[in-house]
């Protein structure tokens, strides 16, 4: 039986989000309905509301979630009702060109199945990143459910579903940070702070956190940054070079994603170093760089989609590290909020006081 639940919907560009009644169809072939337990508020949800991702309003927001599988459709083998899962926006399909070439972290064959979730009047909803988890229940592709140890805190575990995985993976998978490397992270919100943690896990010797907000820098330091730079008053390119013997960092991660920070990342890295862009730019942004510098500075300019993660490989492994006390996911949960607190959480996100607000359902 199709169900009616509460969900946080963005109807029009820039308009405050509202709780609406959402129709959740029964799962079709290859699908699952998940009883959502927690969902973090990620900057990408705000990008959706601002029309920065696409114009397919109305959106059912929320995509950083943990929950319990309620029911599955036909032809579902990997998960069963009662399983505790983290939702992912990379349901590796095994069939597309990327998968067949052995690069499943580039698989973008997301859920495009039968019945959509709708508003009460039947208007189809676009679930953020194919998930839509600011809702009591959501309908996803079964491959978007990754089963993990059910004894851990759902609020912390769910963060691996997006921002924390994106940041950890930007450092570990995309940036290939290695033992002894120097790393700079520009922008230390949820994603950047996770990149700091990833750099530390990977054995970086020097981790320089850059932000325009001192509170974020303090948190970054608690999470493993060895140095901090407030780029409001200090040129971050000069500062990173000074802290790396005049060379620049081996890997610079831009977790803001605007032309100014990308340019800083480009010039704050050592010759032949790596820039990783994990912050998401908006469609109006352009970048101008001397082509001779692109050539002359060598190295790699990479983008990181979801930290180049493989949910089936990375989520259980990271939850294991969390359970052992070697990865502090709790540090990312600044506050837990009710479902009607998302709009206020967007405002707090912009004020810079919060690493992650997590909706508990
Ligand atoms: N690539 C991916 O797969 C992926 C996944 C999740 C999120 N994201 C993107 O990552 C970005 C960060 O997300 P978040 O949730 O951490 O956001 P956030 O709002 O929590 O953090 C942004 C941080 O950047 C800082 N900042 C802003 N302008 C700055 C500047 N000019 N210089 C230095 N620091 C600055 C802020 O003070 C804040 O600490 C967003 O663009 C988001 O859409 C990307
Ligand atoms: Zn694929
Ligand atoms: Zn996100």
XYZ file of C-alpha atoms and ligand atoms in Angstrom:
407
model
C 0.000 0.000 0.000
C 1.297 3.428 -0.935
C 1.868 5.547 2.163
C 1.628 9.204 3.072
C 4.474 10.686 5.100
C 5.905 14.104 5.990
C 8.713 15.463 3.817
C 10.688 18.708 3.431
C 9.964 20.188 0.007
C 11.494 23.102 -1.919
C 8.775 24.279 -4.293
C 10.417 27.276 -5.901
C 13.876 28.777 -6.259
C 14.963 30.625 -3.116
C 11.660 30.054 -1.298
C 11.794 28.739 2.287
C 11.307 24.978 2.431
C 8.121 23.564 3.951
C 6.893 20.286 5.345
C 4.422 18.734 2.905
C 2.577 15.464 2.666
C 4.451 13.084 0.390
C 3.066 9.956 -1.270
C 5.549 7.088 -1.115
C 4.646 4.282 -3.543
C 5.327 0.661 -2.793
C 8.760 -0.482 -3.953
C 8.890 -1.694 -7.542
C 11.443 -4.128 -8.978
C 14.897 -3.366 -7.599
C 13.578 -0.794 -5.114
C 13.292 -0.407 -1.343
C 11.285 1.765 1.024
C 13.419 2.963 3.909
C 12.193 4.151 7.290
C 14.522 7.142 7.706
C 16.099 7.523 11.153
C 18.430 10.486 10.596
C 19.373 12.855 7.786
C 22.124 15.484 7.879
C 21.681 18.967 6.416
C 24.260 19.317 3.641
C 25.142 22.448 1.705
C 24.013 20.651 -1.455
C 20.405 20.737 -0.146
C 20.716 24.506 0.020
C 22.192 24.522 -3.512
C 19.058 22.647 -4.661
C 16.759 25.150 -2.969
C 18.686 28.022 -4.569
C 18.220 26.498 -8.031
C 21.975 25.916 -8.216
C 21.762 22.246 -9.257
C 18.904 22.218 -11.762
C 15.378 23.569 -12.267
C 13.461 20.369 -11.636
C 11.365 21.781 -8.782
C 9.669 20.679 -6.564
C 12.511 18.926 -4.768
C 12.186 16.514 -1.874
C 15.353 17.491 -0.021
C 17.712 15.471 2.184
C 20.280 12.914 1.064
C 22.664 12.199 3.975
C 20.749 9.526 5.787
C 20.619 6.320 7.760
C 17.528 4.221 8.271
C 15.985 0.796 8.395
C 14.697 -0.994 5.323
C 10.932 -1.340 5.645
C 10.082 -3.244 2.469
C 11.715 -4.309 -0.781
C 10.301 -4.879 -4.264
C 10.814 -7.896 -6.522
C 14.340 -8.829 -7.609
C 16.119 -7.373 -4.578
C 18.875 -9.562 -3.207
C 21.307 -7.349 -1.298
C 19.095 -5.963 1.464
C 16.041 -7.127 3.386
C 13.433 -5.562 5.665
C 14.949 -4.753 9.060
C 18.472 -4.066 7.743
C 20.154 -0.915 9.100
C 21.512 0.962 6.085
C 23.281 4.121 5.047
C 21.771 5.590 1.890
C 24.139 6.402 -0.936
C 23.746 8.356 -4.131
C 25.957 5.960 -6.052
C 24.099 2.711 -6.630
C 26.822 1.016 -8.619
C 24.977 -0.616 -11.535
C 27.614 -3.020 -12.838
C 26.396 -2.447 -16.401
C 27.395 1.060 -17.511
C 30.585 1.916 -19.342
C 32.323 3.112 -16.150
C 31.407 -0.069 -14.275
C 32.400 -2.343 -17.139
C 35.773 -0.615 -17.376
C 36.420 -1.315 -13.695
C 35.893 2.274 -12.546
C 32.642 1.915 -10.613
C 33.266 5.101 -8.610
C 32.346 6.964 -11.805
C 29.033 5.092 -12.097
C 26.232 7.610 -12.342
C 23.450 5.278 -13.218
C 21.185 6.522 -10.442
C 17.736 5.373 -9.643
C 15.309 6.174 -12.431
C 12.656 3.668 -11.699
C 8.932 3.286 -12.043
C 6.671 5.185 -9.694
C 7.937 8.544 -8.416
C 7.214 9.952 -4.985
C 4.651 12.747 -5.345
C 2.942 15.616 -3.563
C -0.653 15.062 -2.476
C -1.949 16.481 -5.791
C 0.130 13.958 -7.757
C 2.964 16.319 -8.774
C 6.123 14.246 -9.128
C 8.910 15.174 -6.718
C 12.590 15.275 -7.644
C 14.370 13.629 -4.698
C 17.694 15.358 -3.953
C 20.493 13.178 -5.365
C 17.904 10.469 -6.017
C 17.290 10.067 -2.264
C 14.927 12.628 -0.655
C 15.419 11.653 2.989
C 14.087 14.653 4.913
C 11.010 12.464 5.129
C 9.664 9.810 7.464
C 10.114 7.266 4.667
C 11.658 7.348 1.229
C 11.720 5.181 -1.885
C 15.157 4.413 -3.300
C 16.910 1.896 -5.523
C 17.904 -1.081 -3.380
C 21.514 -0.508 -4.504
C 21.381 2.837 -2.721
C 21.132 0.988 0.602
C 24.422 -0.114 2.134
C 24.053 -2.408 5.117
C 26.287 -1.545 8.097
C 26.726 -2.471 11.781
C 23.369 -1.589 13.386
C 24.808 -0.855 16.824
C 26.347 2.522 15.917
C 24.687 5.936 16.256
C 22.462 6.584 13.209
C 23.094 10.349 13.364
C 26.836 9.805 12.961
C 26.598 6.887 10.528
C 24.272 8.735 8.146
C 26.877 11.435 7.604
C 28.908 8.940 5.586
C 26.050 9.101 3.082
C 27.335 12.387 1.715
C 29.453 15.156 3.230
C 31.795 13.199 5.452
C 32.390 10.544 2.783
C 32.933 13.288 0.193
C 35.574 14.932 2.375
C 37.302 11.752 3.545
C 37.356 10.422 0.000
C 38.564 13.714 -1.494
C 41.716 13.293 0.587
C 42.146 9.522 0.573
C 40.733 8.401 -2.790
C 40.870 11.386 -5.142
C 43.845 13.246 -3.663
C 45.762 10.040 -2.949
C 47.234 11.603 0.187
C 50.078 9.466 1.485
C 52.254 9.151 4.567
C 54.339 12.264 5.129
C 52.467 14.464 2.642
C 51.568 18.072 3.242
C 47.897 18.863 2.712
C 45.921 22.110 2.764
C 42.135 22.149 3.026
C 40.312 25.336 2.039
C 36.874 25.608 3.659
C 36.395 23.543 6.808
C 32.640 22.951 7.004
C 31.369 19.390 7.156
C 33.135 18.387 3.938
C 36.434 20.182 4.538
C 36.663 19.019 8.165
C 36.210 15.470 6.902
C 39.019 16.059 4.413
C 41.219 17.057 7.369
C 40.300 13.788 9.094
C 40.944 11.862 5.861
C 44.366 13.444 5.468
C 45.191 12.432 9.028
C 43.973 8.855 8.510
C 46.136 8.659 5.394
C 49.223 9.708 7.343
C 49.763 13.313 6.208
C 52.511 14.983 8.200
C 51.252 18.542 7.833
C 47.595 19.466 7.548
C 46.798 23.136 7.048
C 43.178 24.175 7.574
C 42.060 27.384 5.820
C 38.724 29.073 6.503
C 37.269 32.545 7.016
C 35.680 31.514 10.304
C 37.763 30.998 13.454
C 35.224 28.591 14.970
C 35.660 26.237 11.986
C 39.430 26.485 12.334
C 39.254 25.521 16.011
C 37.197 22.447 15.130
C 39.587 21.557 12.308
C 42.455 21.701 14.762
C 40.624 19.391 17.173
C 40.125 16.968 14.283
C 43.796 16.871 13.338
C 44.837 20.035 11.497
C 48.410 20.875 12.454
C 48.134 24.527 11.375
C 45.302 26.962 10.715
C 45.005 30.021 8.487
C 42.147 32.536 8.601
C 42.090 33.697 4.980
C 40.029 36.780 5.804
C 43.088 38.551 7.081
C 45.970 36.483 5.669
C 46.843 35.526 2.092
C 46.350 31.741 2.190
C 48.716 31.128 -0.739
C 51.593 32.836 1.062
C 50.655 31.210 4.370
C 50.550 27.669 2.938
C 53.857 28.203 1.188
C 55.462 29.499 4.393
C 54.218 26.476 6.313
C 55.637 24.092 3.706
C 59.200 25.336 3.457
C 58.316 27.724 0.621
C 57.079 24.947 -1.678
C 53.324 24.722 -1.287
C 51.323 21.672 -0.251
C 51.444 18.305 -2.020
C 47.658 18.171 -2.098
C 45.279 21.146 -1.792
C 41.588 20.412 -1.359
C 39.064 23.121 -2.255
C 35.973 22.353 -0.192
C 34.305 25.694 -0.960
C 34.101 25.563 -4.748
C 34.212 29.186 -5.874
C 36.699 30.699 -8.340
C 38.565 32.547 -5.565
C 39.250 29.415 -3.512
C 40.080 27.333 -6.590
C 42.679 29.903 -7.591
C 44.081 29.806 -4.054
C 44.247 26.016 -4.227
C 45.943 26.149 -7.614
C 48.739 28.421 -6.399
C 49.059 27.040 -2.843
C 50.153 23.629 -4.098
C 53.697 22.545 -4.750
C 54.974 22.049 -8.301
C 53.464 18.840 -9.676
C 51.092 18.724 -6.721
C 47.412 17.884 -6.822
C 44.362 20.121 -6.570
C 41.123 18.422 -5.576
C 37.887 20.334 -6.143
C 35.172 18.898 -3.904
C 33.104 22.047 -3.279
C 30.366 22.392 -5.897
C 30.383 25.558 -8.045
C 27.179 27.165 -9.356
C 26.402 27.416 -13.097
C 27.319 31.119 -13.326
C 30.919 30.635 -12.146
C 33.884 30.805 -14.511
C 37.594 30.510 -13.931
C 40.473 32.292 -15.612
C 44.046 31.065 -15.162
C 47.194 31.705 -17.200
C 47.442 28.587 -19.372
C 51.203 28.765 -19.034
C 50.807 28.313 -15.271
C 48.542 25.311 -15.820
C 51.295 23.805 -17.937
C 54.276 25.046 -15.966
C 53.022 24.002 -12.537
C 52.285 20.480 -13.746
C 50.617 17.939 -11.502
C 46.955 17.078 -11.443
C 43.766 19.131 -11.295
C 41.057 16.732 -10.153
C 37.432 16.902 -9.115
C 35.999 14.607 -6.500
C 32.451 13.354 -6.891
C 31.362 11.786 -3.632
C 34.970 11.258 -2.668
C 35.340 8.679 -5.470
C 33.845 6.285 -2.954
C 32.469 2.810 -3.364
C 29.729 2.569 -0.750
C 29.964 -1.219 -0.506
C 33.709 -1.012 0.148
C 33.985 2.234 2.112
C 30.898 2.508 4.348
C 31.363 -0.752 6.304
C 35.112 -0.117 6.597
C 34.635 3.440 7.927
C 31.857 2.344 10.302
C 34.287 -0.275 11.598
C 36.904 2.425 12.240
C 34.209 4.530 13.945
C 33.157 1.624 16.181
C 36.818 1.089 17.132
C 37.191 4.758 18.110
C 39.612 5.506 15.286
C 37.305 7.790 13.304
C 35.368 10.385 15.290
C 32.123 10.729 13.339
C 30.349 12.085 16.438
C 32.464 15.230 16.198
C 30.581 16.145 13.013
C 27.167 16.114 14.663
C 26.871 19.643 16.061
C 23.156 19.374 16.832
C 20.140 17.168 16.257
C 16.958 18.893 15.077
C 13.359 17.979 14.223
C 12.095 17.717 10.644
C 10.653 21.235 10.734
C 14.068 22.663 11.654
C 15.676 22.385 8.201
C 15.045 25.975 7.070
C 16.532 27.339 10.309
C 19.471 24.946 9.889
C 20.171 26.445 6.445
C 20.441 29.861 8.096
C 22.788 28.531 10.773
C 24.884 26.846 8.090
C 25.369 30.223 6.433
C 26.236 31.815 9.759
C 29.067 29.279 10.034
C 28.309 28.000 13.541
C 27.540 24.436 12.610
C 29.455 21.491 11.141
C 26.359 19.359 10.700
C 22.761 19.701 11.846
C 21.171 16.272 11.766
C 17.420 15.740 11.507
C 16.171 12.940 13.747
C 12.910 11.304 12.756
N 31.779 16.792 -4.449
C 30.913 16.189 -3.676
O 30.668 15.000 -3.849
C 30.234 16.944 -2.585
C 29.494 16.270 -1.595
C 28.899 17.022 -0.572
C 29.038 18.394 -0.556
N 29.749 19.016 -1.529
C 29.966 20.468 -1.574
O 31.037 20.809 -0.706
C 30.918 22.183 -0.343
C 31.047 22.319 1.162
O 29.923 21.686 1.786
P 29.735 21.763 3.365
O 28.510 20.979 3.660
O 31.015 21.466 4.056
O 29.398 23.319 3.535
P 29.528 24.219 4.832
O 28.673 25.404 4.601
O 29.339 23.385 6.059
O 31.067 24.666 4.835
C 31.617 25.616 3.988
C 32.840 26.199 4.709
O 33.555 27.036 3.802
C 33.943 28.211 4.491
N 34.131 29.251 3.486
C 33.194 29.948 2.795
N 33.758 30.810 1.953
C 35.109 30.670 2.106
C 36.239 31.279 1.508
N 36.112 32.242 0.581
N 37.469 30.885 1.902
C 37.614 29.921 2.852
N 36.568 29.301 3.453
C 35.342 29.675 3.083
C 32.828 28.469 5.468
O 33.237 29.306 6.534
C 32.485 27.041 5.911
O 33.270 26.651 7.016
C 29.562 22.627 -0.900
O 29.792 23.296 -2.126
C 28.818 21.335 -1.109
O 27.823 21.457 -2.087
C 30.360 18.308 -2.515
Zn 27.474 1.678 -13.522
Zn 25.448 16.306 0.394
